[in-house]
XYZ file of C-alpha atoms in Angstrom:
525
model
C 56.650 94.231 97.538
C 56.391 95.899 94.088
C 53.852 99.100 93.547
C 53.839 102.471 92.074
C 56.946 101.625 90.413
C 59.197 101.437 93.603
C 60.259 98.460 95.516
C 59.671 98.592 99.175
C 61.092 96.283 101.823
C 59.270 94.496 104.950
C 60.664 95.458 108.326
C 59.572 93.997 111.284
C 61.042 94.205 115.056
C 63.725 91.981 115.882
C 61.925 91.398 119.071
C 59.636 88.882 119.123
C 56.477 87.704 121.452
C 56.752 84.154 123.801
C 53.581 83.293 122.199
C 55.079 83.098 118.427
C 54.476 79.486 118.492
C 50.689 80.598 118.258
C 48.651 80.441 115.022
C 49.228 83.280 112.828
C 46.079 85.353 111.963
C 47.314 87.861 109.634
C 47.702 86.620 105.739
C 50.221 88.889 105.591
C 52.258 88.468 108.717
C 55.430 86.041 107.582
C 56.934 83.203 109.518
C 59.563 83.858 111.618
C 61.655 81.925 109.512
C 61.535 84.611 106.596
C 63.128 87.652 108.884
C 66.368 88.165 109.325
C 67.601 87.838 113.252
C 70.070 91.114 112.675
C 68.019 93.183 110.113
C 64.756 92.587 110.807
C 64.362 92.412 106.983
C 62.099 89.786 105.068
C 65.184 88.440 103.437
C 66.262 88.363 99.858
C 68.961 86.338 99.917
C 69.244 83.684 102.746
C 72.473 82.041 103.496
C 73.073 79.222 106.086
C 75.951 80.006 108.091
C 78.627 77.368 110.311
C 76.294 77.367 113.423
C 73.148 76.556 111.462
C 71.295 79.693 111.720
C 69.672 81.339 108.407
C 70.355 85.700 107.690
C 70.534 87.567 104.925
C 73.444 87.479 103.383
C 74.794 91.468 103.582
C 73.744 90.729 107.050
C 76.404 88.349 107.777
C 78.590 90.468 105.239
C 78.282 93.613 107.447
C 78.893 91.598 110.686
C 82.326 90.137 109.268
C 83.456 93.406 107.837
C 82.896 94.935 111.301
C 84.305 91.951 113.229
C 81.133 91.373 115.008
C 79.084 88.395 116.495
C 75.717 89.331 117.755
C 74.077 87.214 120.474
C 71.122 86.083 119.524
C 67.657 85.499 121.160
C 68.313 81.972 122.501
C 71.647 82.970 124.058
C 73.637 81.834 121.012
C 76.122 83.343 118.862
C 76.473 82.573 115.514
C 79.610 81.454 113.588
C 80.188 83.095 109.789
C 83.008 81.174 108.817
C 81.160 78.996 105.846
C 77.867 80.949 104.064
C 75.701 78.336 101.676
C 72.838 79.953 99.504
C 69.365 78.422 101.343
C 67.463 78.005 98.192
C 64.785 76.287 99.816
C 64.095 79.024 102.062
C 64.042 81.863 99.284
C 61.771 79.564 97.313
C 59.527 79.527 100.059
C 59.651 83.414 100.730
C 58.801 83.612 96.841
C 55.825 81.751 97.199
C 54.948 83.514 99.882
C 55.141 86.439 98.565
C 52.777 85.327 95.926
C 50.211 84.034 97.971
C 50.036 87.091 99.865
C 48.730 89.024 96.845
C 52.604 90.555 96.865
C 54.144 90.680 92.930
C 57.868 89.560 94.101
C 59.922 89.301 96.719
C 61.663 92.209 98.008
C 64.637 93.218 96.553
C 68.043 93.174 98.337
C 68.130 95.232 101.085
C 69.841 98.660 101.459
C 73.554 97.993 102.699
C 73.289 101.268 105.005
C 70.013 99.982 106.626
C 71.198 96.380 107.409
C 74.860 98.107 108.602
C 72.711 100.612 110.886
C 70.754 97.550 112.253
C 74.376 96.217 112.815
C 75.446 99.030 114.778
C 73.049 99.281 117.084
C 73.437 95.667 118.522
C 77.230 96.691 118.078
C 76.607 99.521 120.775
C 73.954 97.535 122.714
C 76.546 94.763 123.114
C 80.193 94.069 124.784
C 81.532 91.199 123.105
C 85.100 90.785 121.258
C 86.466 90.567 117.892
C 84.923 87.324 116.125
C 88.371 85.996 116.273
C 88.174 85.743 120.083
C 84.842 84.355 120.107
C 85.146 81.483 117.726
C 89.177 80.504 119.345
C 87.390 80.650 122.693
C 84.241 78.168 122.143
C 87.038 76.204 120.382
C 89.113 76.011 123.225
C 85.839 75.581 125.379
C 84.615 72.279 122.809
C 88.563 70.975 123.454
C 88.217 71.222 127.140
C 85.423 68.213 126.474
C 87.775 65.778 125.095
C 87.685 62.359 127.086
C 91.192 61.462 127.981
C 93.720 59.427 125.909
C 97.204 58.835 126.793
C 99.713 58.267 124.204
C 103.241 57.353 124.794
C 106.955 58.213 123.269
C 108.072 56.016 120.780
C 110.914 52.782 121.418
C 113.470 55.007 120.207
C 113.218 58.220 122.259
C 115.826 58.521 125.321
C 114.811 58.203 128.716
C 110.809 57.183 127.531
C 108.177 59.075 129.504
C 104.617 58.971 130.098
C 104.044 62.232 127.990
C 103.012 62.965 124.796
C 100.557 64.173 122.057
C 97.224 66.621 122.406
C 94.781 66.492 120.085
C 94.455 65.347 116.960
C 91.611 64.885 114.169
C 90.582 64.875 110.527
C 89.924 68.200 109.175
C 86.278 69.151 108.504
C 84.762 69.587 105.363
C 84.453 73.416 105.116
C 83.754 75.495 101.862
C 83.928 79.510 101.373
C 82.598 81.718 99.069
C 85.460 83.955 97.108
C 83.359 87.030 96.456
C 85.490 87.905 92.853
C 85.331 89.889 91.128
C 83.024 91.960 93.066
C 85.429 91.991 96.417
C 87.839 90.882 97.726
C 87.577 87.183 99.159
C 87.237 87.727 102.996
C 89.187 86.425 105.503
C 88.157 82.857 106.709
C 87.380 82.581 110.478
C 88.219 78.923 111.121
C 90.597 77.161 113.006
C 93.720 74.740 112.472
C 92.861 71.119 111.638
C 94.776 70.439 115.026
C 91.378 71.742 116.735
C 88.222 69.690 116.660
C 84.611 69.200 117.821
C 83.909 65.865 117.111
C 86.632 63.327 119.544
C 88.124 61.012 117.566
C 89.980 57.708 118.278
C 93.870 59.443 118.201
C 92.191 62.481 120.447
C 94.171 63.345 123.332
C 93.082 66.174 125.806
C 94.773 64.776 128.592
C 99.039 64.846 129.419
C 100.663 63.585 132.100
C 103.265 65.216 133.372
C 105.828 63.654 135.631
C 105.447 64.196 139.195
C 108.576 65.651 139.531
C 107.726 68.477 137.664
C 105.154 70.586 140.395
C 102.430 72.250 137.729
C 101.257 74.505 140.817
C 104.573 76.051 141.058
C 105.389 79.535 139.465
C 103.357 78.066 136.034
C 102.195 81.701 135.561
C 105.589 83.308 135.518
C 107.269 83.250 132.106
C 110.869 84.044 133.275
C 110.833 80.464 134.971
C 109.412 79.162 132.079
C 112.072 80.792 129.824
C 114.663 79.215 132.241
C 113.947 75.843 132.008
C 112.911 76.044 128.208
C 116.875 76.498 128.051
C 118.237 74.169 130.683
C 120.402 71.607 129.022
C 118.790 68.488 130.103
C 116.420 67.221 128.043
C 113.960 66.060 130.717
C 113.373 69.130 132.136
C 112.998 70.995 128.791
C 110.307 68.246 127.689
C 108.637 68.572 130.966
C 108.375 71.825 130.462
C 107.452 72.232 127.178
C 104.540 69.849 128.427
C 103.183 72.392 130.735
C 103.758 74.922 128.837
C 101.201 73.423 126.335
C 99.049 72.025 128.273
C 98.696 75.633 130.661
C 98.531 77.678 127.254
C 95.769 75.052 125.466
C 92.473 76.866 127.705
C 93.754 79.817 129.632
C 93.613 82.910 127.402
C 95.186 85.409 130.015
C 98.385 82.386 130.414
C 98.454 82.611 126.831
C 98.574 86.580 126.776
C 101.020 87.129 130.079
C 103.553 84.511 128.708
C 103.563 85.719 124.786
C 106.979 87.489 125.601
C 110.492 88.059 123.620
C 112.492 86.274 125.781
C 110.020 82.975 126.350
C 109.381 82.816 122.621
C 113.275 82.974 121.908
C 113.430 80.204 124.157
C 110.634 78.537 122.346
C 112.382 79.147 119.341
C 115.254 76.712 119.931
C 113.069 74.348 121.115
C 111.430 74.399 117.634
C 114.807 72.572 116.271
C 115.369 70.448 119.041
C 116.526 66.623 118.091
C 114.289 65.771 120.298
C 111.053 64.906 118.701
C 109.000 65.155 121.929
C 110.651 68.281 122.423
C 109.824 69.705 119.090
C 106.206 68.095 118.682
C 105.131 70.119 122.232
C 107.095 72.987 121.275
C 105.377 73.429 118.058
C 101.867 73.123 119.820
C 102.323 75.469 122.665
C 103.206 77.840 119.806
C 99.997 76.961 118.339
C 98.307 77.488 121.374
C 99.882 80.982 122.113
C 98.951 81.868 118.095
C 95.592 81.712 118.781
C 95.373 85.158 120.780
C 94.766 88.111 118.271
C 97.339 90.060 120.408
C 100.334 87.409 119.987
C 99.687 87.203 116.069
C 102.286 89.797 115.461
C 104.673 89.582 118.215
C 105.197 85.605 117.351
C 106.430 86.776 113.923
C 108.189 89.599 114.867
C 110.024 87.310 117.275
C 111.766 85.547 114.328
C 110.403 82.110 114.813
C 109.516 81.694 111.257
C 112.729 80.245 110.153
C 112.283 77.777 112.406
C 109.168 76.849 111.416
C 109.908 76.027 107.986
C 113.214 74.252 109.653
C 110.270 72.047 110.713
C 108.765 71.414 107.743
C 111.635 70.109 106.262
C 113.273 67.676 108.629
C 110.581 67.501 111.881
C 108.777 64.705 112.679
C 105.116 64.551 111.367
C 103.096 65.550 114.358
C 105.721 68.769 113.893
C 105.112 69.274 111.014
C 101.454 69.647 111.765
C 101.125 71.901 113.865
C 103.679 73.913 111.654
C 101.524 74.140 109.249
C 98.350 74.907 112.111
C 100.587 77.942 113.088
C 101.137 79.615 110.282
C 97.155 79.256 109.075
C 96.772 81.171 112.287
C 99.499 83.776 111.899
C 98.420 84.685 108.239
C 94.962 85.375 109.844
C 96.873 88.742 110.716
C 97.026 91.395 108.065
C 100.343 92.487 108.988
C 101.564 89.315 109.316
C 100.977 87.990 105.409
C 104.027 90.263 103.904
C 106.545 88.939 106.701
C 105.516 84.921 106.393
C 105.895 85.474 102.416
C 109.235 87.521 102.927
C 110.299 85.011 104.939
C 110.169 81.999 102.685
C 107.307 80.150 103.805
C 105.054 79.697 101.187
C 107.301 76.983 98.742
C 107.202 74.893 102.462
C 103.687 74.997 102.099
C 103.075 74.554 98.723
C 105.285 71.306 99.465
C 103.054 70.454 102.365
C 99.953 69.934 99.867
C 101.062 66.694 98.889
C 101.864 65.357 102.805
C 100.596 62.161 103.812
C 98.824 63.758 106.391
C 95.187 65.364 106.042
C 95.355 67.818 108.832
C 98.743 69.208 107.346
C 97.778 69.082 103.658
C 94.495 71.157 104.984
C 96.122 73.796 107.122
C 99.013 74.561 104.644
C 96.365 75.038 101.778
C 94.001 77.380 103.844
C 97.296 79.236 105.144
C 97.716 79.780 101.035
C 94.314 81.109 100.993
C 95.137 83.864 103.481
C 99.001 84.391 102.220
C 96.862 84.467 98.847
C 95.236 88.088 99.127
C 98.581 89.551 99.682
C 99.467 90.562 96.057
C 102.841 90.255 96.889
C 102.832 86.481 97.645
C 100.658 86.370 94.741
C 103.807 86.799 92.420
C 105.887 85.204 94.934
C 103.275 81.969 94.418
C 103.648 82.607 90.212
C 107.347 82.654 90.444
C 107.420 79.240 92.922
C 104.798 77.292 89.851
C 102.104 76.971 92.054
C 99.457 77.236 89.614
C 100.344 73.943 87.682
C 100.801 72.483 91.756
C 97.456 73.572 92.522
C 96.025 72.207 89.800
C 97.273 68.913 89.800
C 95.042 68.429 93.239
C 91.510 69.754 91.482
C 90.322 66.294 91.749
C 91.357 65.799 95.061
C 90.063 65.805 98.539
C 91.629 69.526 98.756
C 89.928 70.939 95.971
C 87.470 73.137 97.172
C 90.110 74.913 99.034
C 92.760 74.860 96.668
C 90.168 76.831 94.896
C 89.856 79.763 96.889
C 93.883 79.829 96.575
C 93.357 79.986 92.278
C 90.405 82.439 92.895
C 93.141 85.038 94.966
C 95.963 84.085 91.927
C 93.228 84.631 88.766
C 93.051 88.380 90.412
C 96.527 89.200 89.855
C 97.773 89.855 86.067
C 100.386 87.286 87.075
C 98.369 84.584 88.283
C 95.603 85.186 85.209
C 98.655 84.600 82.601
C 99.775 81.629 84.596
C 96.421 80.096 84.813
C 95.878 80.401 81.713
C 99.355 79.127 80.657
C 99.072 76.117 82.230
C 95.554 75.036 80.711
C 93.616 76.034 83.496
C 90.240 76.866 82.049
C 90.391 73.362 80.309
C 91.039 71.803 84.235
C 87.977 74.109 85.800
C 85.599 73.654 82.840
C 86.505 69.702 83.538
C 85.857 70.062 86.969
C 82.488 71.337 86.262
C 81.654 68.697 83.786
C 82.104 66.147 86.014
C 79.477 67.321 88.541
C 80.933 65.497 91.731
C 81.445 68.822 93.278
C 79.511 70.305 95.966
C 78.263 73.857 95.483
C 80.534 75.801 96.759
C 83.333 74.319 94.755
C 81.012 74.296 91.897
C 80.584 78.456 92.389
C 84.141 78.665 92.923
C 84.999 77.545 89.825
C 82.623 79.501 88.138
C 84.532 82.561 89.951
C 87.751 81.559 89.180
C 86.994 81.483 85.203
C 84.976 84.331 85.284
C 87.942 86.410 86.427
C 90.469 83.992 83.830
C 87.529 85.912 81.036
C 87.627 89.633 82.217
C 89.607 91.335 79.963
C 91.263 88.625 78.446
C 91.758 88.004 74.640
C 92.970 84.466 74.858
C 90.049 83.211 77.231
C 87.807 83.181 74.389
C 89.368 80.599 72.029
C 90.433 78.478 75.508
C 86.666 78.272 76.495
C 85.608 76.984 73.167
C 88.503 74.420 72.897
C 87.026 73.235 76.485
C 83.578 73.225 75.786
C 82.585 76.007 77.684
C 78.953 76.956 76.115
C 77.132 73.550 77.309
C 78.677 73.386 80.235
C 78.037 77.342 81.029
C 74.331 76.987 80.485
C 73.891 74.085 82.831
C 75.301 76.468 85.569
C 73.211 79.127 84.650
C 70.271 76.663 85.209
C 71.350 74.472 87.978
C 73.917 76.749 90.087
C 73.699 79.132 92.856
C 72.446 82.695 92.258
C 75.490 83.976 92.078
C 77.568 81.468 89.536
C 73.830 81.860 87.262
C 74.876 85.137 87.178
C 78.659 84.912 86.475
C 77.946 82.087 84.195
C 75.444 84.023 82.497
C 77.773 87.016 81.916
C 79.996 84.794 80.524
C 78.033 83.321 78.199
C 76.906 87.080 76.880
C 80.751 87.939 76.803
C 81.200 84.491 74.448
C 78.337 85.412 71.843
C 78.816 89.411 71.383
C 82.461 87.981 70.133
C 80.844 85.567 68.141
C 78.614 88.300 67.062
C 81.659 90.673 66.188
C 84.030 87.971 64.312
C 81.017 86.681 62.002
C 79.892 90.423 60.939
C 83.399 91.177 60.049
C 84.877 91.398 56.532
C 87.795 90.317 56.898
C 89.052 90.139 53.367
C 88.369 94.369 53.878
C 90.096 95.109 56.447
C 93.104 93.211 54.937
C 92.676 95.067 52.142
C 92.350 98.584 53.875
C 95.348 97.434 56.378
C 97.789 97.200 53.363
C 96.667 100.311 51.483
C 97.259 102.619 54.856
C 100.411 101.109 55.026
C 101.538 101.597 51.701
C 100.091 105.554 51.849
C 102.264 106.725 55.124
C 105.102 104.586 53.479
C 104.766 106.975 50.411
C 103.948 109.903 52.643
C 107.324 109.636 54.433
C 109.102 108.988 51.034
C 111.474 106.230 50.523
């Protein structure tokens, strides 16, 4: 609400009355549906998050950058993996706003109010990182699974009734990049390999062979070590098995048997000839990966080799939950250096054209997060990635092999490459087109926004691609905030104009050559 010159906000308590279902009396009391559940704020800018819940957006901001998930009043806890702008909703808070005799809406909301409001459910609360919750009602969705059993196939010595876990199409999931204003944040999502919705090839279920007792000393990780190693293959499969299937829901298994010596032991099962050997294997390590606490020691432990060992001769069930373990290890700060270092990104880059979805998904995402490293971002240059990524804009992995060009148009590297390789022709294409949803619409708004900043050769690009018409169709159609990079862009694209046509160029020829010729004379010949 405007007055006196100074915008003030609406707070109201995040606690509300049993009886809200009851007529409101009050003109100027808002529906519930206009406050934010964390700020209490009437909210500015509304964003629908994962779970399906509405907040402000520095709300959710403020909860990721503090690695918190509040509980909400029904019990519920929110997941911030995906934010999309609810127009509708600020629309309706506009009008609102109106009707109630109020000029505008509020404006955003003080960061340091909404981050106090943060805290104190923060200190009112005991939950963990937001990592731990969203693995754990992962794991919990898994459990749910109905049963299919999937055998070893013709070929495979001594065939047994054990196989396969889960399996499933990736979901359709888009992210903001926040660029150029911050840096993207981290994604909090989960390998392909995991899934809510059951699918035909599901399998939550493996039999074991009864000779192998699952009661007996499954907690101790020496034992497991032991017969990780033995020569004979049956026991190391059966193993492996349980290994898997003990790791897939208990967290504390998954914490007490993350050790040095079980994960060397793991680690040769990784190359195993064996492709029941390998395909578990590679799972239980997915499994173990999913514990914030094991990030680091898995990589430490030297099993990356072996995972790219995996991507280039393993079998494809391998190969994706290769590609599912290293999304998960590059969640880990300290861990995006080391998987770079290491070699694993040209693997990956090669994984984007695999015939399977679930690989081609989890290598590009682990880009995304190997990505804000600016290290890997000249490691990516060096390998040609940009003219890789671009080739699969008009894919089904385009909207996230746009958050990987958004991390690359940051880096002076990636913004020569980009626009080396024609990419502002590609993105203003991909625009055109309008077969994008909105996130991958805003993302490529992003992208060429940061392609512009500070670059001399953007201009003439942009108007060899078109760039005016389609720019003002963004700034009327887009989100709020590709309007508002679109619009900048647009103001960036005229002032040139602007400059070039009041120039005399004949002039400054002119006055070019006579300077030259004077310090010529003035230094004599």
């Amino acid at each position: 609400m405007v007055g006196n010159g100074k915008t003030k906000k609406w707070r109201f308590s995040l606690h509300k009355s049993s009886s809200s279902s009851s007529p409101v009396t009050e003109k100027t009391m808002p529906l519930d549906e206009f406050i934010c559940p964390i700020s209490g704020l009437l909210m500015f800018d509304p964003v629908v998050v994962s779970s399906g819940q509405t907040f402000e957006r520095s709300s959710v901001e403020v909860c990721q950058k503090l690695n918190f998930v509040p509980v909400l009043a029904d019990g519920s806890k929110p997941d911030f993996s995906i934010m999309i702008p609810n127009l509708t909703l600020k629309t309706a808070i506009a009008n609102w706003c109106v009707s109630t005799g109020v000029d505008s809406p509020p404006g955003a909301p003080e960061y340091r109010l909404v981050e106090d409001s943060v805290r104190k459910l923060m200190s009112s609360s005991n939950v963990d990182s937001r990592f731990r919750d969203s693995e754990r009602d992962l794991l919990r969705r898994v459990a749910e699974k109905p049963p299919v059993i999937i055998t070893h196939a013709a070929t495979q010595l001594n065939p047994r009734s054990v196989h396969h876990l889960f399996s499933t199409s990736s979901s359709d999931e888009s992210v903001f990049a926040n660029i150029p204003y911050t840096p993207p944040l981290p994604l909090v999502t989960r390998p392909s390999c995991y899934s809510s919705s059951p699918s035909a090839s599901t399998c939550s279920e493996i039999v074991i062979d009864k000779t192998l007792d699952p009661t007996s000393n499954t907690s101790d990780e020496h034992n497991f070590a032991t017969k990780l190693g033995n020569v004979d293959v049956l026991v190391q499969e059966q193993s492996v098995i349980l290994l898997r299937k003990l790791t897939r829901t208990d967290e504390e298994a998954r914490v007490s048997l993350c050790t040095p010596r079980l994960l060397v032991a793991l680690r040769q099962c990784l190359v195993s000839k064996h492709a029941a050997v390998q395909a578990n294997a590679v799972a239980a390590l997915v499994n173990l990966s999913l514990e914030k606490t094991n990030k680091l020691k898995i990589v430490r432990s030297g099993i990356i080799p072996s995972l790219i060992d995996v991507f280039k001769s393993g079998v494809s069930e391998s190969q994706e939950h290769a590609a599912g373990v290293l999304f998960s290890l590059s969640l880990e700060e300290e861990n995006k250096t080391a998987i770079g270092v290491l070699g694993a990104l040209q693997p990956l880059l090669n994984a984007l054209h695999s015939d399977s979805e679930r690989t081609r998904h989890d290598s590009a995402l682990a880009l995304y997060h190997l990505s804000l490293e600016q290290s890997n971002r000249v490691k990516l240059v060096k390998l040609g990635a940009v003219s890789n990524l671009l080739t699969l804009l008009e894919t089904g992995l385009a909207g996230r092999v746009l958050l990987v060009l958004c991390n690359l148009a940051t880096s002076n590297e990636g913004k020569s490459a980009l626009l080396d390789s024609n990419a502002v022709e590609c993105l203003f294409q991909k625009l055109r087109n309008g077969d994008s949803n909105e996130s991958t619409r805003e993302n490529c708004v992003a992208c060429l926004y940061s392609l512009s900043i500070g670059s001399m050769r953007f201009k003439g690009l942009a108007k060899a691609a078109r760039a005016t018409e389609v720019l003002r169709v963004v700034e009327k159609t887009g989100s709020e905030r590709a309007r508002e990079k679109a619009k900048r862009m647009l103001m960036m694209l005229r002032e040139r104009d602007y400059a070039e046509e009041g120039m005399n160029w004949e002039a400054l020829l002119e006055e070019g050559v006579s300077q030259t010729w004077y310090r010529g004379n003035s230094t004599g010949f």
